[in-house]
Structure formats: structure tokens, C-alpha cells
Amino acid sequence: MGRMSSTGWSEEELIRRLKANDPEAWAEFATGEYTTRLYNYLRHKVPDYQDVEDILQETMKAAVQAIQTFDGKVKLSTFLFSLANYKVADFWRRRQETTELTDIHVDPGMSDESVEFMEVLHRLRDEHRQVLLMRYYVGLGVDEIARILGKTYKGAESLLSRARAELRSALGPDGDSTDKELA
Amino acid sequence: MTKMAKRQLKNERNLHKLFATHLPTVPMPADFAEHLVQSVLDEVALHTQNRPLNGEHRLLPTPKAAPRRRVSIKRPPQMMVVVLFCLYVSVLFLSNL
């Protein structure tokens, strides 16, 4: 993820403004690229849109409270996704459900192949789906994923490798044409 | 770049492409985005009220600490210790007679 601000602020400048509680910066952050990506990521983590919106709202409020302690040693996206992950965990704890997510969000106009791909993705182990979404959907780096999940770099790499293997196996030999070159 | 690294890079690209093709990024609904911004700004306002920022808190006078109550442990005078010791020794001596 590159520059995230439509106002042209660098990440450092945005962080400085967020820490100063600049309303313009917070409004920008709340509707910016990271938040939009987080919104999309959450759509694959919780059952319905209302839950997605509730968690996103809780995450942003937590970000307002936590930004003063943010030391800038990690990217803003890592900070935001870490907070969101706690909120998702809280959500499932509140629900007292240990079952994996079964409903998928199918957008109107999605092709059959895409619906099929989503179904395959949702059949994967939760942690595998999570790590694949973070890496290939949100575009987070392995180092960021490691920090968010509280793992070492090697641990995150190994998890990603297992997740790729499960996806490859779930897609099968007749899977999507774009997957044919997956080793 | 080794052959294996090239292959890995190609796989990474394919996976990014696969996810981008099948899981398009949708924008947040406009009414929700508006609501989100408002709730974030409310939280910022609440947070700002509770805690002065931009180093302003450093300009506030440091509250004076309450005067510390000095508690001293009174030690028995050395002379008293000597007298008590002598008494103890004499009692021991007399009891042995």
C-alpha cells in the first residue's frame, strides 16, 4: 500500500496530525484507503454487514484512544489491523461461538467463478483464510502480518506457506485458470 | 535471482491477481462512511476534552505534592541498652547461684 491520503499527506504527516487530533486528518483516515481495505477485509471475517460496520466503528474509536501511544515503529496499517483483529476476537467471544464463518458476502454481479472461489476460501481453516486475505487481498507485508498475529517473521511465513498449500489443494486441478501456475 | 526465487515471485503475483479478480474491493456505503466519520470526530472531541494534547499538558502547573509526614523510628538510647544488658547478665548470674 502506498500513499493513502487523498490530501497528499505522507504517512508521517498523517500520523502527526492524527496525534494532534486534527479533525480533518481523522475524517481523512476514517474514509481513506486503509479503512476501506479494512472494511473489505472484515466482510470476510464476520457474518453480516451490520457486524462489519460495528467492528469498524469500534476499531476506529479504539484508534482514536490508542494513537497517542503509537510510536510509529510499525506502519499505520499494522496498527489499524492489529486493533481490528482484537475487535474481531472480542466479537466472536461475545457470541460465544467457536464455529467458523459459514456465510459469505456475495455482491451482485459477481461471476460464478468468483462465488466459487469465495466458497473455496471460506472452506479453508480460519487462520489460513485470515493470513491469505491479509497478504493477497489487503496487501500487507509478511512482517506486518507477523506483528498483527503476534508471530515471528518465520512463523508468519510458515503459516502463509501452509495456507497457500491448503488453497492450492482446495482449488484442485480444475481450479481457477489463474491458479494453474501456483507451485 | 535463483530459479526458485523467480518461481516464488511469479506465484505471489498470481495469487495477488487471483484475489484481485475474485474479491473486488468495494467502497464503504456512503451513509455508513458519513456515520463513521461523525462517530470518529465525536470520539476525537471527547478524547480532546479529557486530555489536553500537543504538549499542552506539559504547560500545566505540576500539582504540588502533599507535605510528606516524617516518621522516625525512635531508637532506645544507647545507655538504656547497656543498662538492660547488665540487668540481663546479672539475672543470669544470680539464677545460676
Short mmCIF file of C-alpha atoms in Angstrom, two decimals:
data_model
loop_
_atom_site.label_atom_id
_atom_site.label_comp_id
_atom_site.label_asym_id
_atom_site.label_seq_id
_atom_site.Cartn_x
_atom_site.Cartn_y
_atom_site.Cartn_z
CA MET A 1 0.00 0.00 0.00
CA GLY A 2 1.49 3.29 -0.98
CA ARG A 3 0.31 6.78 -0.29
CA MET A 4 -3.02 6.59 1.47
CA SER A 5 -4.12 10.16 1.75
CA SER A 6 -6.15 11.99 -0.87
CA THR A 7 -4.87 15.21 0.69
CA GLY A 8 -1.32 14.27 -0.31
CA TRP A 9 -0.04 13.85 3.23
CA SER A 10 2.74 11.39 3.75
CA GLU A 11 2.15 8.68 6.35
CA GLU A 12 4.40 10.54 8.83
CA GLU A 13 2.46 13.75 8.34
CA LEU A 14 -0.87 11.94 8.72
CA ILE A 15 0.32 10.30 11.96
CA ARG A 16 1.48 13.66 13.29
CA ARG A 17 -1.91 15.18 12.51
CA LEU A 18 -3.82 12.23 13.96
CA LYS A 19 -1.82 12.54 17.17
CA ALA A 20 -2.69 16.23 17.30
CA ASN A 21 -6.37 15.21 16.98
CA ASP A 22 -6.78 17.17 13.78
CA PRO A 23 -10.43 16.56 12.71
CA GLU A 24 -9.54 16.82 9.03
CA ALA A 25 -6.91 14.10 9.39
CA TRP A 26 -9.28 11.83 11.31
CA ALA A 27 -12.03 12.34 8.71
CA GLU A 28 -9.49 11.52 6.02
CA PHE A 29 -8.26 8.45 7.89
CA ALA A 30 -11.81 7.19 8.56
CA THR A 31 -12.63 7.10 4.87
CA GLY A 32 -9.15 6.56 3.47
CA GLU A 33 -7.56 3.63 1.75
CA TYR A 34 -6.59 1.69 4.88
CA THR A 35 -10.08 1.90 6.33
CA THR A 36 -11.67 0.88 3.04
CA ARG A 37 -9.34 -2.11 2.88
CA LEU A 38 -10.15 -2.95 6.47
CA TYR A 39 -13.86 -2.70 5.69
CA ASN A 40 -13.43 -5.18 2.84
CA TYR A 41 -11.27 -7.49 4.95
CA LEU A 42 -13.89 -7.51 7.73
CA ARG A 43 -16.53 -8.55 5.22
CA HIS A 44 -14.75 -11.90 5.09
CA LYS A 45 -14.31 -12.14 8.86
CA VAL A 46 -17.78 -11.63 10.33
CA PRO A 47 -21.23 -12.78 9.27
CA ASP A 48 -23.16 -9.69 8.20
CA TYR A 49 -22.73 -6.12 7.13
CA GLN A 50 -24.07 -4.75 10.41
CA ASP A 51 -21.31 -6.61 12.27
CA VAL A 52 -18.72 -5.31 9.81
CA GLU A 53 -19.87 -1.75 10.40
CA ASP A 54 -20.00 -2.18 14.19
CA ILE A 55 -16.48 -3.62 14.33
CA LEU A 56 -15.08 -0.97 12.02
CA GLN A 57 -16.62 1.74 14.16
CA GLU A 58 -15.25 0.17 17.36
CA THR A 59 -11.82 -0.16 15.72
CA MET A 60 -11.74 3.49 14.71
CA LYS A 61 -12.76 4.59 18.21
CA ALA A 62 -10.01 2.40 19.64
CA ALA A 63 -7.58 4.00 17.18
CA VAL A 64 -8.50 7.47 18.48
CA GLN A 65 -7.74 6.31 22.02
CA ALA A 66 -4.55 4.44 21.12
CA ILE A 67 -2.95 6.82 18.64
CA GLN A 68 -1.11 8.72 21.38
CA THR A 69 0.76 5.55 22.29
CA PHE A 70 1.54 4.69 18.65
CA ASP A 71 5.31 5.05 18.32
CA GLY A 72 5.49 4.86 14.53
CA LYS A 73 7.78 1.84 14.59
CA VAL A 74 5.23 -0.07 12.51
CA LYS A 75 3.06 1.07 9.64
CA LEU A 76 -0.28 2.71 10.30
CA SER A 77 -1.95 -0.23 8.54
CA THR A 78 -0.35 -2.66 11.03
CA PHE A 79 -1.62 -0.52 13.90
CA LEU A 80 -5.15 -0.42 12.46
CA PHE A 81 -5.35 -4.11 11.56
CA SER A 82 -4.00 -5.13 14.98
CA LEU A 83 -6.78 -3.18 16.66
CA ALA A 84 -9.33 -4.67 14.27
CA ASN A 85 -8.11 -8.18 15.00
CA TYR A 86 -8.72 -7.65 18.73
CA LYS A 87 -12.19 -6.37 17.94
CA VAL A 88 -12.95 -9.38 15.75
CA ALA A 89 -11.76 -11.71 18.53
CA ASP A 90 -13.98 -9.82 21.02
CA PHE A 91 -16.88 -10.16 18.63
CA TRP A 92 -16.58 -13.95 18.46
CA ARG A 93 -16.02 -14.20 22.22
CA ARG A 94 -19.19 -12.20 22.82
CA ARG A 95 -21.05 -14.50 20.51
CA GLN A 96 -19.51 -17.46 22.30
CA GLU A 97 -19.17 -19.19 19.01
CA THR A 98 -16.24 -21.28 18.07
CA THR A 99 -17.70 -22.34 14.77
CA GLU A 100 -16.10 -20.94 11.69
CA LEU A 101 -17.72 -18.39 9.47
CA THR A 102 -20.11 -20.06 7.10
CA ASP A 103 -21.94 -17.20 5.41
CA ILE A 104 -20.21 -15.39 2.61
CA HIS A 105 -20.92 -11.95 1.26
CA VAL A 106 -21.81 -12.30 -2.38
CA ASP A 107 -22.00 -8.98 -4.18
CA PRO A 108 -24.44 -8.54 -7.05
CA GLY A 109 -22.74 -9.01 -10.38
CA MET A 110 -20.14 -11.47 -9.12
CA SER A 111 -19.25 -14.17 -11.62
CA ASP A 112 -19.84 -17.85 -10.87
CA GLU A 113 -16.07 -18.38 -10.70
CA SER A 114 -15.74 -15.65 -8.09
CA VAL A 115 -18.56 -17.10 -5.97
CA GLU A 116 -16.88 -20.50 -6.29
CA PHE A 117 -13.53 -19.00 -5.28
CA MET A 118 -15.13 -17.38 -2.23
CA GLU A 119 -16.70 -20.68 -1.25
CA VAL A 120 -13.33 -22.39 -1.53
CA LEU A 121 -11.75 -19.65 0.54
CA HIS A 122 -14.38 -19.99 3.25
CA ARG A 123 -13.81 -23.71 3.48
CA LEU A 124 -10.20 -23.14 4.48
CA ARG A 125 -9.07 -23.13 8.09
CA ASP A 126 -9.86 -19.79 9.69
CA GLU A 127 -6.24 -18.82 10.31
CA HIS A 128 -5.29 -19.81 6.77
CA ARG A 129 -8.09 -17.75 5.27
CA GLN A 130 -7.12 -14.84 7.50
CA VAL A 131 -3.48 -14.86 6.52
CA LEU A 132 -4.25 -15.24 2.79
CA LEU A 133 -6.68 -12.33 2.91
CA MET A 134 -4.15 -10.17 4.73
CA ARG A 135 -1.39 -10.97 2.27
CA TYR A 136 -3.13 -11.16 -1.09
CA TYR A 137 -6.34 -9.20 -0.61
CA VAL A 138 -5.30 -6.40 1.72
CA GLY A 139 -1.69 -6.41 0.50
CA LEU A 140 0.05 -6.45 3.87
CA GLY A 141 3.68 -7.48 4.04
CA VAL A 142 4.80 -10.66 5.81
CA ASP A 143 6.45 -8.53 8.53
CA GLU A 144 3.16 -6.68 9.11
CA ILE A 145 1.19 -9.93 9.28
CA ALA A 146 3.71 -11.31 11.77
CA ARG A 147 3.25 -8.29 14.03
CA ILE A 148 -0.55 -8.32 13.78
CA LEU A 149 -0.75 -12.02 14.62
CA GLY A 150 1.98 -11.84 17.26
CA LYS A 151 4.24 -14.25 15.39
CA THR A 152 7.83 -14.19 14.29
CA TYR A 153 8.60 -13.42 10.65
CA LYS A 154 9.47 -17.07 10.07
CA GLY A 155 6.28 -18.17 11.83
CA ALA A 156 4.14 -15.93 9.62
CA GLU A 157 5.97 -17.14 6.52
CA SER A 158 5.41 -20.73 7.51
CA LEU A 159 1.71 -20.09 8.17
CA LEU A 160 1.39 -18.44 4.77
CA SER A 161 3.08 -21.38 3.13
CA ARG A 162 0.64 -23.83 4.76
CA ALA A 163 -2.28 -21.57 3.82
CA ARG A 164 -1.14 -21.48 0.18
CA ALA A 165 -0.84 -25.24 0.17
CA GLU A 166 -4.37 -25.64 1.54
CA LEU A 167 -5.74 -23.17 -1.02
CA ARG A 168 -3.93 -24.96 -3.83
CA SER A 169 -5.32 -28.26 -2.69
CA ALA A 170 -8.85 -26.83 -2.25
CA LEU A 171 -8.81 -25.30 -5.72
CA GLY A 172 -7.79 -28.63 -7.17
CA PRO A 173 -6.51 -29.34 -10.65
CA ASP A 174 -9.67 -27.87 -12.21
CA GLY A 175 -9.45 -24.72 -10.14
CA ASP A 176 -9.32 -21.23 -11.46
CA SER A 177 -7.21 -20.73 -14.55
CA THR A 178 -5.15 -18.04 -12.84
CA ASP A 179 -4.16 -20.57 -10.25
CA LYS A 180 -2.70 -23.07 -12.66
CA GLU A 181 0.76 -21.69 -12.22
CA LEU A 182 0.71 -21.89 -8.46
CA ALA A 183 3.51 -24.14 -7.43
CA MET B 1 17.86 -14.26 -8.84
CA THR B 2 17.66 -18.00 -8.47
CA LYS B 3 15.14 -20.09 -10.36
CA MET B 4 13.28 -20.85 -7.14
CA ALA B 5 13.04 -17.18 -6.17
CA LYS B 6 11.71 -16.33 -9.64
CA ARG B 7 9.10 -19.05 -9.34
CA GLN B 8 8.10 -17.80 -5.89
CA LEU B 9 7.73 -14.25 -7.20
CA LYS B 10 5.57 -15.48 -10.04
CA ASN B 11 3.35 -17.39 -7.59
CA GLU B 12 3.00 -14.30 -5.42
CA ARG B 13 1.93 -12.26 -8.45
CA ASN B 14 -0.58 -14.93 -9.46
CA LEU B 15 -2.09 -15.02 -6.00
CA HIS B 16 -2.45 -11.23 -5.87
CA LYS B 17 -4.10 -11.40 -9.29
CA LEU B 18 -6.39 -14.24 -8.20
CA PHE B 19 -7.63 -12.34 -5.16
CA ALA B 20 -7.99 -9.07 -7.06
CA THR B 21 -10.05 -10.82 -9.75
CA HIS B 22 -12.41 -12.68 -7.49
CA LEU B 23 -12.60 -10.47 -4.43
CA PRO B 24 -13.08 -6.96 -5.69
CA THR B 25 -12.66 -4.13 -3.21
CA VAL B 26 -15.96 -2.34 -2.72
CA PRO B 27 -16.27 1.17 -1.33
CA MET B 28 -17.98 1.71 2.00
CA PRO B 29 -21.64 2.67 1.63
CA ALA B 30 -21.88 6.48 1.60
CA ASP B 31 -24.28 6.72 4.54
CA PHE B 32 -22.10 4.45 6.66
CA ALA B 33 -18.95 6.38 5.73
CA GLU B 34 -20.67 9.58 6.83
CA HIS B 35 -21.80 7.98 10.07
CA LEU B 36 -18.30 6.58 10.67
CA VAL B 37 -16.64 9.96 10.20
CA GLN B 38 -19.10 11.57 12.59
CA SER B 39 -18.58 8.92 15.26
CA VAL B 40 -14.79 9.22 14.91
CA LEU B 41 -14.96 13.01 15.21
CA ASP B 42 -17.20 12.68 18.28
CA GLU B 43 -14.63 10.35 19.82
CA VAL B 44 -11.82 12.76 18.97
CA ALA B 45 -13.75 15.63 20.59
CA LEU B 46 -14.40 13.53 23.68
CA HIS B 47 -10.78 12.49 23.85
CA THR B 48 -9.55 16.07 23.40
CA GLN B 49 -11.78 17.28 26.24
CA ASN B 50 -10.43 14.65 28.56
CA ARG B 51 -6.80 15.08 27.73
CA PRO B 52 -5.05 18.20 26.52
CA LEU B 53 -2.86 17.48 23.54
CA ASN B 54 0.04 18.99 21.58
CA GLY B 55 2.11 19.09 24.72
CA GLU B 56 -0.35 21.50 26.41
CA HIS B 57 -0.47 19.16 29.36
CA ARG B 58 3.21 19.85 29.89
CA LEU B 59 2.47 23.54 30.36
CA LEU B 60 0.05 22.91 33.20
CA PRO B 61 1.49 23.57 36.62
CA THR B 62 2.71 20.48 38.32
CA PRO B 63 0.45 19.79 41.27
CA LYS B 64 2.32 20.22 44.50
CA ALA B 65 2.86 17.06 46.34
CA ALA B 66 1.33 16.85 49.77
CA PRO B 67 3.90 17.50 52.50
CA ARG B 68 5.45 14.25 53.49
CA ARG B 69 4.95 13.25 57.05
CA ARG B 70 8.21 12.38 58.58
CA VAL B 71 8.00 9.27 60.58
CA SER B 72 11.05 8.48 62.62
CA ILE B 73 11.62 5.34 64.50
CA LYS B 74 12.80 6.27 67.95
CA ARG B 75 15.67 4.16 68.98
CA PRO B 76 16.24 3.49 72.67
CA PRO B 77 19.23 5.46 73.95
CA GLN B 78 22.45 3.52 73.93
CA MET B 79 22.79 3.89 77.71
CA MET B 80 19.44 2.19 78.21
CA VAL B 81 20.63 -0.74 76.09
CA VAL B 82 23.76 -1.07 78.23
CA VAL B 83 21.73 -0.99 81.46
CA LEU B 84 19.28 -3.61 80.17
CA PHE B 85 22.14 -5.82 79.07
CA CYS B 86 23.75 -5.55 82.52
CA LEU B 87 20.45 -6.42 84.20
CA TYR B 88 20.06 -9.44 81.93
CA VAL B 89 23.60 -10.65 82.73
CA SER B 90 23.10 -10.16 86.46
CA VAL B 91 19.79 -12.07 86.40
CA LEU B 92 21.50 -14.90 84.57
CA PHE B 93 24.36 -14.84 87.09
CA LEU B 94 22.00 -14.86 90.10
CA SER B 95 19.87 -17.64 88.69
CA ASN B 96 22.95 -19.83 88.37
CA LEU B 97 23.80 -19.45 92.08
#
